Coordinates of C-alpha atoms in Angstrom, one line a residue:
Chain F
M10 CA 134.5 113.4 159.7
K11 CA 135.9 114.6 156.8
A12 CA 134.5 111.2 155.2
A13 CA 130.7 112.0 156.0
H14 CA 131.8 115.5 153.9
F15 CA 133.4 113.1 150.8
L16 CA 130.0 111.2 151.3
T17 CA 127.3 114.0 151.2
K18 CA 129.4 116.4 148.5
S19 CA 129.3 113.1 146.2
L20 CA 125.9 111.5 146.8
R21 CA 125.2 115.9 146.0
S22 CA 127.5 115.4 143.2
F23 CA 125.6 112.3 141.4
Q24 CA 122.0 113.3 142.2
S25 CA 122.3 116.7 140.2
T26 CA 123.9 114.7 137.7
W27 CA 121.2 112.0 137.2
L28 CA 118.8 114.7 137.3
A29 CA 120.6 116.7 134.6
F30 CA 121.0 114.1 132.1
W31 CA 117.5 112.2 132.4
F32 CA 115.4 115.8 133.4
T33 CA 116.6 118.8 131.7
P34 CA 114.1 120.6 129.9
V35 CA 113.8 119.9 126.6
T36 CA 111.3 120.3 123.3
T37 CA 110.0 117.2 121.9
T38 CA 111.2 117.8 118.2
P39 CA 113.4 114.9 118.2
L40 CA 110.7 112.6 119.4
D41 CA 108.2 114.1 117.1
I42 CA 110.6 113.3 114.1
I43 CA 110.6 108.8 115.7
R44 CA 107.2 109.5 115.7
I45 CA 107.2 110.2 112.0
G46 CA 109.4 107.6 111.6
C47 CA 107.2 105.3 113.3
G48 CA 104.4 106.3 111.8
L49 CA 105.2 106.1 108.3
S50 CA 107.0 102.4 108.9
V51 CA 103.6 101.0 110.6
L52 CA 102.0 102.2 106.9
F53 CA 104.9 99.9 105.0
L54 CA 104.8 97.1 107.4
Y55 CA 100.9 96.9 107.6
A56 CA 99.9 98.9 105.2
F57 CA 101.6 97.6 102.5
L58 CA 100.6 94.4 102.9
G59 CA 96.9 95.1 101.1
T60 CA 94.9 91.9 100.8
D61 CA 97.7 89.8 101.9
L62 CA 97.2 91.1 105.9
L63 CA 94.2 89.7 106.7
S64 CA 95.9 85.6 105.4
L65 CA 98.9 87.1 107.7
Y66 CA 97.0 88.5 110.8
G67 CA 94.3 86.5 111.1
G68 CA 90.5 85.9 109.6
A69 CA 89.6 82.4 108.2
D70 CA 92.1 82.1 105.3
A71 CA 95.0 82.8 108.0
W72 CA 98.6 81.6 107.5
I73 CA 98.8 80.3 111.2
D74 CA 95.8 79.7 112.7
A75 CA 95.1 80.3 116.5
A76 CA 96.2 77.0 117.8
A77 CA 99.8 77.0 115.3
A78 CA 100.3 80.8 116.7
H79 CA 100.0 79.4 120.2
A80 CA 102.1 76.5 119.2
V81 CA 105.7 79.4 118.5
D82 CA 104.6 81.4 121.0
D83 CA 102.7 80.3 124.6
S84 CA 103.7 83.0 126.7
I85 CA 100.7 83.8 128.6
W86 CA 101.6 87.8 128.2
R87 CA 101.6 87.6 124.6
H88 CA 97.6 88.9 123.8
S89 CA 96.1 90.3 121.4
L90 CA 93.0 91.5 119.9
L91 CA 92.6 90.0 117.4
F92 CA 92.5 86.6 118.8
H93 CA 88.9 87.7 119.8
F94 CA 87.1 88.4 116.4
D95 CA 86.2 85.9 114.0
S96 CA 83.8 87.5 111.5
A97 CA 85.3 90.2 108.7
W98 CA 83.3 92.7 109.5
Q99 CA 85.4 92.9 112.9
F100 CA 88.7 92.2 111.9
T101 CA 87.7 95.0 108.2
A102 CA 86.6 97.9 112.0
F103 CA 89.8 96.8 113.6
F104 CA 92.5 97.8 110.4
A105 CA 89.6 100.6 109.7
V106 CA 90.1 102.4 112.8
F107 CA 94.4 101.2 113.3
F108 CA 95.5 102.5 109.9
S109 CA 93.2 105.7 110.4
A110 CA 95.0 106.2 114.6
T111 CA 98.0 105.3 112.4
I112 CA 97.6 108.4 110.0
A113 CA 96.7 110.8 112.9
F114 CA 99.8 109.6 114.9
T115 CA 101.9 109.9 111.7
L116 CA 100.8 113.6 111.2
G117 CA 100.2 114.2 114.8
W118 CA 96.3 114.5 115.1
H119 CA 95.3 114.0 119.0
T120 CA 98.7 112.5 119.4
R121 CA 98.2 112.1 123.2
W122 CA 95.5 109.2 122.4
V123 CA 95.8 108.2 119.2
K124 CA 99.1 106.7 120.1
W125 CA 98.1 104.3 121.9
L126 CA 95.2 102.8 119.2
V127 CA 99.2 102.4 117.2
F128 CA 100.2 100.9 119.9
I129 CA 97.5 98.4 120.4
G130 CA 96.9 97.5 116.9
H131 CA 100.9 96.6 116.4
I132 CA 101.1 94.5 119.7
S133 CA 97.9 92.8 118.3
L134 CA 98.9 92.0 115.2
L135 CA 102.6 90.8 116.5
H136 CA 101.0 89.0 118.7
R137 CA 98.7 87.5 115.9
N138 CA 101.1 85.7 114.1
P139 CA 104.4 85.1 116.6
A140 CA 105.8 83.6 113.4
I141 CA 106.0 86.1 111.3
S142 CA 108.0 88.9 113.1
Y143 CA 111.5 89.2 112.9
G144 CA 114.3 91.9 113.6
V145 CA 112.0 95.4 112.5
D146 CA 109.3 94.2 115.1
N147 CA 111.3 94.1 118.3
I148 CA 112.8 97.9 118.1
F149 CA 109.9 99.0 116.6
T150 CA 108.2 97.8 119.3
S151 CA 110.5 99.1 121.8
L152 CA 110.5 102.9 119.9
L153 CA 106.9 102.4 119.6
W154 CA 105.7 101.7 123.8
I155 CA 109.5 104.8 124.7
L156 CA 107.0 106.9 122.1
C157 CA 103.3 106.4 124.3
L158 CA 104.9 107.2 127.4
A159 CA 106.3 110.7 126.6
P160 CA 104.7 113.6 125.7
I161 CA 104.8 113.9 121.6
G162 CA 102.2 115.3 119.4
L163 CA 104.2 119.4 121.0
S164 CA 106.2 119.9 118.1
L165 CA 106.0 118.3 113.6
S166 CA 101.9 118.2 114.1
L167 CA 99.3 119.0 113.3
D168 CA 98.2 119.6 117.2
R169 CA 101.4 121.8 117.5
W170 CA 100.0 123.5 114.0
R171 CA 96.4 124.1 116.0
V172 CA 98.1 125.7 118.2
V173 CA 99.6 128.0 116.4
R174 CA 97.1 129.0 113.9
N175 CA 95.1 129.4 117.4
A176 CA 97.5 131.6 118.3
K177 CA 97.9 133.6 115.1
R178 CA 94.5 134.1 114.7
I179 CA 94.4 136.6 117.5
D180 CA 97.8 138.7 116.5
I181 CA 98.9 137.4 113.0
T182 CA 102.6 137.6 114.7
A183 CA 102.8 135.8 117.1
R184 CA 105.4 132.7 117.4
P185 CA 104.7 130.5 120.0
R186 CA 107.8 129.1 121.3
L187 CA 107.4 125.0 121.7
T188 CA 107.9 123.9 125.0
T189 CA 109.8 121.7 126.5
H190 CA 110.1 118.7 128.6
R191 CA 111.3 116.9 131.4
W192 CA 109.7 114.1 130.8
A193 CA 110.8 114.3 126.6
C194 CA 114.1 114.6 128.0
A195 CA 113.9 110.9 129.9
C196 CA 112.0 109.0 126.9
L197 CA 114.2 110.5 125.2
R198 CA 117.5 109.2 127.2
L199 CA 115.3 105.3 127.3
I200 CA 115.2 105.3 123.2
Q201 CA 119.0 106.0 123.3
L202 CA 119.8 103.5 125.6
Q203 CA 117.2 101.5 123.8
M204 CA 119.8 102.2 120.8
V205 CA 123.1 101.4 122.9
I206 CA 121.8 98.3 124.1
F207 CA 120.8 97.2 120.4
F208 CA 123.3 97.6 118.3
F209 CA 126.1 96.3 121.9
M210 CA 123.8 93.1 121.6
A211 CA 124.0 93.1 118.0
G212 CA 128.1 93.0 117.8
A213 CA 128.7 90.8 121.2
T214 CA 126.6 87.9 119.7
K215 CA 128.6 88.4 116.9
L216 CA 132.3 87.7 119.3
Q217 CA 131.0 84.0 119.5
G218 CA 130.8 83.8 115.8
S219 CA 134.5 82.2 113.7
S220 CA 132.4 83.7 110.3
W221 CA 133.2 87.0 112.2
W222 CA 136.3 86.8 113.4
Y223 CA 137.9 85.6 110.0
G224 CA 136.1 88.2 108.5
H225 CA 133.5 86.1 106.3
A226 CA 130.0 87.1 107.6
L227 CA 129.3 89.0 105.7
W228 CA 129.4 87.0 102.3
Y229 CA 127.6 84.5 103.8
A230 CA 125.2 86.6 104.7
L231 CA 124.3 88.1 101.3
T232 CA 124.5 84.7 99.7
N233 CA 121.9 83.7 102.0
Y234 CA 118.9 83.2 99.2
E235 CA 116.9 85.0 102.1
Y236 CA 118.3 88.1 101.8
A237 CA 120.1 88.3 98.4
N238 CA 119.2 91.2 97.1
L239 CA 121.9 92.3 94.7
S240 CA 124.3 90.2 92.9
V241 CA 127.6 89.5 94.9
G242 CA 129.7 88.3 92.4
W243 CA 131.4 91.7 92.1
L244 CA 132.7 91.2 95.7
A245 CA 134.0 87.2 95.3
D246 CA 136.0 89.2 93.1
H247 CA 137.0 91.7 95.6
F248 CA 136.8 89.5 98.5
W249 CA 138.9 92.2 100.2
L250 CA 135.8 94.7 100.3
V251 CA 134.0 91.5 102.4
N252 CA 136.4 91.6 105.2
L253 CA 136.7 95.0 105.7
L254 CA 132.8 95.7 105.4
T255 CA 132.8 92.6 108.2
Y256 CA 135.0 94.5 110.0
V257 CA 134.0 97.5 110.2
T258 CA 130.8 96.5 111.2
I259 CA 131.2 94.5 114.6
L260 CA 133.9 97.5 115.6
L261 CA 130.7 99.7 114.8
E262 CA 128.7 98.1 116.8
L263 CA 130.5 97.8 119.7
A264 CA 132.1 101.5 119.4
Y265 CA 128.7 102.8 119.2
P266 CA 127.5 102.2 122.9
F267 CA 130.7 103.7 124.6
L268 CA 131.5 106.5 121.5
V269 CA 128.5 107.6 120.1
W270 CA 127.6 109.7 123.8
G271 CA 130.9 111.9 123.1
P272 CA 132.1 114.5 121.2
R273 CA 132.4 112.3 118.5
R274 CA 128.8 111.6 118.0
I275 CA 128.2 113.3 114.5
W276 CA 130.6 110.9 113.3
L277 CA 129.0 108.0 114.9
L278 CA 125.9 108.7 113.6
A279 CA 127.1 108.7 109.9
E280 CA 128.5 105.9 109.9
A281 CA 124.9 103.5 112.2
V282 CA 123.1 105.8 109.3
A283 CA 125.4 104.6 106.4
L284 CA 125.4 101.1 108.2
H285 CA 121.7 101.0 108.0
L286 CA 121.7 101.8 104.7
G287 CA 124.1 99.4 103.5
I288 CA 121.6 96.7 105.4
A289 CA 118.3 98.3 103.5
I290 CA 120.2 97.8 99.7
L291 CA 122.1 94.6 99.9
M292 CA 120.0 92.9 101.9
G293 CA 117.1 94.3 100.9
L294 CA 115.9 95.1 105.1
Y295 CA 113.9 98.0 104.4
A296 CA 112.0 98.5 106.7
F297 CA 114.2 97.5 109.3
S298 CA 117.1 100.0 108.4
F299 CA 113.9 102.4 108.3
V300 CA 113.6 102.2 111.5
T301 CA 116.3 102.1 113.0
V302 CA 117.8 105.3 111.6
F303 CA 115.0 107.0 113.4
G304 CA 115.7 105.4 116.0
H305 CA 119.0 106.6 116.2
V306 CA 117.0 110.4 115.7
A307 CA 117.6 110.2 120.0
F308 CA 121.1 111.3 119.7
L309 CA 121.1 114.3 117.0
R310 CA 121.3 117.3 119.2
E311 CA 119.3 120.5 120.5
A312 CA 122.1 122.4 119.4
W313 CA 122.7 120.3 115.8
L314 CA 119.0 121.3 114.9
T315 CA 118.5 125.1 115.7
A316 CA 122.0 125.3 113.4
W317 CA 120.6 122.9 110.7
G318 CA 117.0 125.4 110.8
D319 CA 119.1 128.6 111.1
A320 CA 121.8 127.8 108.4
W321 CA 118.1 126.9 106.0
K322 CA 116.3 129.8 107.2
A323 CA 119.8 131.7 105.9
K324 CA 119.7 130.1 102.9
F325 CA 115.6 130.3 101.8
G326 CA 114.4 132.8 104.2
G327 CA 113.7 136.3 104.5
M328 CA 110.5 136.9 103.2
E329 CA 107.5 138.5 103.8
M330 CA 104.3 138.5 103.2
I331 CA 101.6 141.5 102.7
Y332 CA 97.5 140.7 103.3
D333 CA 94.8 142.6 103.1
G334 CA 94.0 143.2 106.9
H335 CA 90.6 144.1 106.9
C336 CA 89.7 140.7 105.8
A337 CA 88.3 138.5 108.1
F338 CA 89.5 135.7 106.2
C339 CA 92.5 136.9 104.3
K340 CA 93.7 136.9 108.0
R341 CA 92.1 133.1 109.1
S342 CA 94.0 131.9 105.8
M343 CA 97.6 133.3 106.5
A344 CA 96.6 132.9 110.2
A345 CA 96.4 128.6 109.2
F346 CA 99.5 129.2 106.3
L347 CA 102.6 131.0 108.7
A348 CA 101.2 128.4 111.2
F349 CA 102.7 125.6 108.8
D350 CA 106.4 127.6 108.9
G351 CA 107.9 126.3 111.9
L352 CA 111.1 128.2 111.2
S353 CA 109.8 131.5 111.0
Q354 CA 111.0 132.4 107.7
I355 CA 107.8 134.6 106.9
D356 CA 107.2 137.5 108.2
V357 CA 103.9 139.3 107.5
R358 CA 102.4 142.6 106.8
D359 CA 98.8 144.4 106.8
F360 CA 99.3 147.1 104.3
R361 CA 95.9 148.6 105.7
S362 CA 98.3 149.3 109.3
N363 CA 101.0 149.2 108.0
P364 CA 101.8 150.4 103.5
S365 CA 104.8 148.3 102.1
P366 CA 107.4 150.6 100.7
T367 CA 107.9 148.1 98.2
V368 CA 104.7 147.6 96.3
P369 CA 101.6 149.8 96.5
D370 CA 98.6 149.8 97.9
A371 CA 96.9 149.6 94.6
A372 CA 98.5 146.1 93.6
L373 CA 98.0 144.7 97.4
E374 CA 94.3 145.2 96.5
K375 CA 94.0 142.6 93.9
A376 CA 96.2 139.4 95.3
L377 CA 98.8 139.3 98.3
Y378 CA 102.1 139.7 97.8
L379 CA 105.3 137.8 98.9
V380 CA 109.0 140.5 98.8
T381 CA 111.8 138.1 98.4
A382 CA 115.6 139.1 100.8
D383 CA 116.3 140.9 97.2
G384 CA 113.4 142.9 96.9
R385 CA 111.6 141.1 94.4
A386 CA 107.9 141.6 94.9
I387 CA 105.9 138.0 93.5
A388 CA 102.2 138.8 93.2
G389 CA 99.0 136.3 94.2
F390 CA 99.2 132.1 93.5
D391 CA 103.6 132.8 92.6
A392 CA 103.0 134.2 96.4
Y393 CA 102.4 130.4 97.7
R394 CA 104.2 129.2 95.0
Y395 CA 107.7 130.9 96.1
A396 CA 106.8 130.0 99.4
V397 CA 106.0 126.5 99.7
L398 CA 109.0 125.5 97.8
R399 CA 111.5 127.1 100.5
V400 CA 109.2 126.0 103.7
P401 CA 110.3 123.6 104.9
G402 CA 106.5 123.0 106.8
L403 CA 105.0 123.4 103.4
W404 CA 106.6 120.9 101.4
W405 CA 103.3 118.7 101.4
M406 CA 101.6 121.4 99.7
I407 CA 103.9 121.5 96.3
P408 CA 102.3 118.8 94.4
A409 CA 99.3 121.1 94.0
F410 CA 101.1 123.9 93.2
Y411 CA 104.0 122.6 90.9
I412 CA 102.3 119.9 88.9
P413 CA 103.8 120.7 85.4
V414 CA 101.2 123.7 83.6
L415 CA 98.3 122.2 85.1
S416 CA 99.0 123.8 88.8
R417 CA 99.5 127.7 86.9
A418 CA 96.4 127.3 84.4
V419 CA 94.0 126.1 87.6
G420 CA 95.7 127.5 89.9
R421 CA 95.9 131.5 88.8
P422 CA 92.5 131.5 88.5
I423 CA 91.0 130.3 91.0
Y424 CA 93.3 132.7 93.3
N425 CA 92.1 135.4 91.6
W426 CA 88.9 134.8 91.6
I427 CA 88.8 133.7 95.6
A428 CA 91.3 137.1 95.8
S429 CA 88.4 139.1 93.7
H430 CA 85.8 137.5 96.0
R431 CA 87.2 138.2 99.3
Q432 CA 85.0 140.6 100.8
V433 CA 82.4 138.3 99.4
I434 CA 83.6 135.2 101.2
S435 CA 84.2 136.7 104.4
T436 CA 82.9 139.3 106.7
C437 CA 85.3 141.7 105.5
S438 CA 84.7 145.5 107.2
I439 CA 87.0 147.9 105.4
K440 CA 86.9 150.7 107.0
Chain E
M30 CA 114.7 83.3 143.2
Q31 CA 114.3 84.1 140.2
I32 CA 113.1 87.9 139.5
Y33 CA 112.7 87.2 135.7
P34 CA 109.6 85.8 136.4
L35 CA 108.4 89.5 138.4
F36 CA 109.9 91.1 134.5
A37 CA 108.3 89.1 132.5
P38 CA 105.2 90.4 131.5
Y39 CA 107.1 93.9 130.7
I40 CA 109.4 92.2 129.4
E41 CA 107.4 89.3 127.0
F42 CA 104.9 91.5 126.6
L43 CA 107.1 94.3 124.9
H44 CA 109.3 91.5 123.0
L45 CA 113.0 92.4 124.9
D46 CA 113.4 89.1 124.9
S47 CA 114.2 88.9 121.2
G48 CA 118.2 89.3 122.6
W49 CA 119.5 91.5 119.3
A50 CA 121.4 89.5 117.8
F51 CA 121.5 89.8 114.5
F52 CA 123.8 87.6 112.0
A53 CA 125.0 86.3 115.0
P54 CA 127.1 84.2 116.4
D55 CA 127.4 83.8 112.5
P56 CA 125.3 84.0 109.8
N57 CA 122.5 81.2 109.2
T58 CA 122.5 80.0 105.5
G59 CA 119.1 80.1 103.3
R60 CA 116.5 77.8 103.9
L61 CA 113.2 78.3 101.2
V62 CA 109.8 75.3 102.2
R63 CA 108.8 74.2 98.9
Y64 CA 105.4 72.5 98.8
S65 CA 103.9 70.0 96.4
V66 CA 100.0 69.6 95.9
Q67 CA 99.1 66.5 94.8
S68 CA 95.3 66.6 93.5
A69 CA 92.7 64.3 93.3
D70 CA 93.6 63.2 89.3
G71 CA 97.5 62.2 91.0
I72 CA 98.5 65.1 89.2
T73 CA 101.6 67.1 92.0
H74 CA 102.3 70.7 91.3
T75 CA 105.4 72.3 93.3
H76 CA 105.7 75.1 95.0
L77 CA 107.4 77.7 96.7
L78 CA 106.7 79.6 99.3
T79 CA 107.7 82.9 98.2
E80 CA 107.5 82.4 94.4
K81 CA 105.3 85.0 93.4
L82 CA 106.8 88.0 95.4
Q83 CA 109.4 90.5 94.6
R84 CA 111.2 91.2 97.3
S85 CA 110.8 95.0 97.8
D86 CA 106.8 93.5 99.2
P87 CA 106.5 94.2 102.5
A88 CA 105.0 90.4 102.8
Y89 CA 108.6 88.7 101.4
L90 CA 110.3 88.7 104.4
R91 CA 106.9 87.9 106.2
L92 CA 107.0 84.6 104.8
T93 CA 110.8 83.7 104.8
T94 CA 110.3 84.3 108.7
L95 CA 106.9 82.8 108.0
S96 CA 109.1 79.1 106.3
A97 CA 111.9 79.2 109.4
A98 CA 108.8 78.1 111.7
I99 CA 107.7 75.0 109.0
K100 CA 109.7 72.2 111.5
T101 CA 109.0 69.4 112.5
D102 CA 108.7 70.5 116.1
T103 CA 106.3 72.3 115.2
P104 CA 103.5 70.1 113.8
E105 CA 100.7 72.2 114.6
V106 CA 102.2 75.1 112.2
I107 CA 102.4 72.8 109.4
Q108 CA 99.3 71.6 109.7
S109 CA 98.1 75.3 109.7
V110 CA 100.1 76.0 106.4
A111 CA 98.9 73.3 104.9
Q112 CA 95.1 73.9 104.6
R113 CA 95.6 77.8 103.9
L114 CA 98.0 75.9 101.0
C115 CA 95.2 73.7 100.7
R116 CA 92.1 76.5 100.3
M117 CA 94.4 78.0 98.2
H118 CA 94.9 75.5 95.4
A119 CA 91.4 74.6 95.9
S120 CA 91.2 75.1 92.1
E121 CA 93.3 71.7 91.6
H122 CA 91.1 69.9 94.1
P123 CA 93.8 69.1 96.4
Q124 CA 94.1 65.8 98.1
S125 CA 97.3 66.5 100.2
I126 CA 99.9 69.4 100.4
R127 CA 103.3 68.1 101.5
F128 CA 106.6 70.2 102.5
T129 CA 110.2 69.7 101.4
L130 CA 112.1 72.5 103.3
V131 CA 116.1 73.5 101.5
R132 CA 118.8 74.7 103.1
Q133 CA 121.5 76.4 101.5
T134 CA 124.8 75.4 102.0
R135 CA 127.6 77.6 102.7
I136 CA 129.4 78.7 98.9
T137 CA 132.9 80.2 99.5
P138 CA 134.1 82.7 96.8
E139 CA 136.0 80.2 94.4
E140 CA 132.9 78.1 94.1
Y141 CA 131.2 81.2 92.9
E142 CA 133.4 82.4 90.8
A143 CA 133.4 78.5 89.3
G144 CA 129.9 79.7 87.9
H145 CA 128.3 77.8 91.0
R146 CA 125.4 79.6 92.5
P147 CA 123.5 79.5 96.0
L148 CA 120.4 77.8 94.6
D149 CA 122.8 75.1 92.4
A150 CA 121.0 71.8 93.2
D151 CA 124.6 70.8 94.7
F152 CA 124.5 73.1 97.8
L153 CA 121.3 72.6 98.8
R154 CA 119.8 69.6 100.9
L155 CA 116.7 68.5 101.6
E156 CA 113.8 67.0 103.6
D157 CA 110.9 65.9 102.7
L158 CA 108.2 66.8 105.5
P159 CA 104.9 64.1 105.7
A160 CA 102.3 64.7 103.3
V161 CA 99.1 66.4 105.4
R162 CA 96.1 66.0 104.0
C163 CA 93.9 68.7 103.1
K164 CA 90.2 68.9 105.0
T165 CA 87.4 68.8 102.8

């Protein structure tokens, strides 16, 4: 009887731990950071190939024709759409769709379905020429597959921007909360397990090699013509560094799978990122290092992200934008602008219904104002200029607002013209 | 009873069978592919497969990986790459392409400090593959 009770209790405890591990509702922010990293990686891996793309992955002038591709890898499960194409327009259409989908995927636009286009495109390219695939393709494929299963695009995306903008069009002060998902947790766990297996296998296989035991392996890797990105003369002079880095590498790869789950996680992640930076700089494996660093993002704790966001807000936040609430165009553009403020750094005030104690209404009739935490009032174009530098979601606008001389020379007149014609532009109704 | 066939579609489709071994058990020595273009007038020009690429170019690692696939047990790859090179050097009216596999041997830190370099002739082993005729 006691044994049965103990067994039932143990099973219940295991079940609750199991469910908590896999299915605790979490936001999709880490997954969406990985999505952005993977999207940028696709662009680097494929778009930067330029005219080499066709010769590497198909077309009449391919390095590897279909017969050679099957000779390298005869698995019947490695399908590729590209095996079915034979004319130039088909390849052109394929790449046009693939790159458009990749850009949409990176920006998070209709993410729910474009992610599948990116996956099918990548798998087709990978399977079309197995003779040129290396480590980056394997880790990238795993991440992309899990992202396809995950509810991505709910944060750090244009999809999220549209949700917030639509809510703000109804109520400009609205701040829709990020939705949490049980399945997001499961997908994050899958990526974490993928990274752990990847590190463990990388470390365990090295234990079979004498050069890793003797501390020489790094020297052999760095003097390999294919990876010798920098001159290694300085390492020959200080060979103890080679020994140290060799042992640190293998130690980290073996420790990571076990210690990353515990309280030392931040140190393990920092060391893993340092390892990949070293691989990128010393061996020129930029894409591989970039993708892998984004894989480690799966281990970012939600509390860290919140704390970093709060720290950012404390340092740069605290600003108020004062706009004309009777101007429909102003309200629409303000809703669109504020929807990029993911950290909610900007408060808004409609001076028609809630006059500002800092800026007189007469000034606000002419332009939008931004009031900083220390009470400075900045008008018009320069108000936007101030905000885009301090709100991470608006950083993509920095090039437009910070081109020396030109931005102000062109931006101010354009803003002033729009501000003075806002009643004409919009269906403005001043009561 | 084998369970791999049950999972093969998933594993092979997603490249999960790659082994995840990087520079293991020991880092490989480098490998290059040189090729000679024999033109109609008997002149031979020798090139390196990756000679026109910067290391930062994403195509560089693709072609070094392709170099590793050029080996005697995959004649289809040799044939395909050779025909691609024939088309690439069409202006030289090539008759045939001959590959030379260049394998590095290990260089010690002492040898490096003595002024030797990984691509010095003393540290390379060469293997010539049979010439491949260009299809017209």
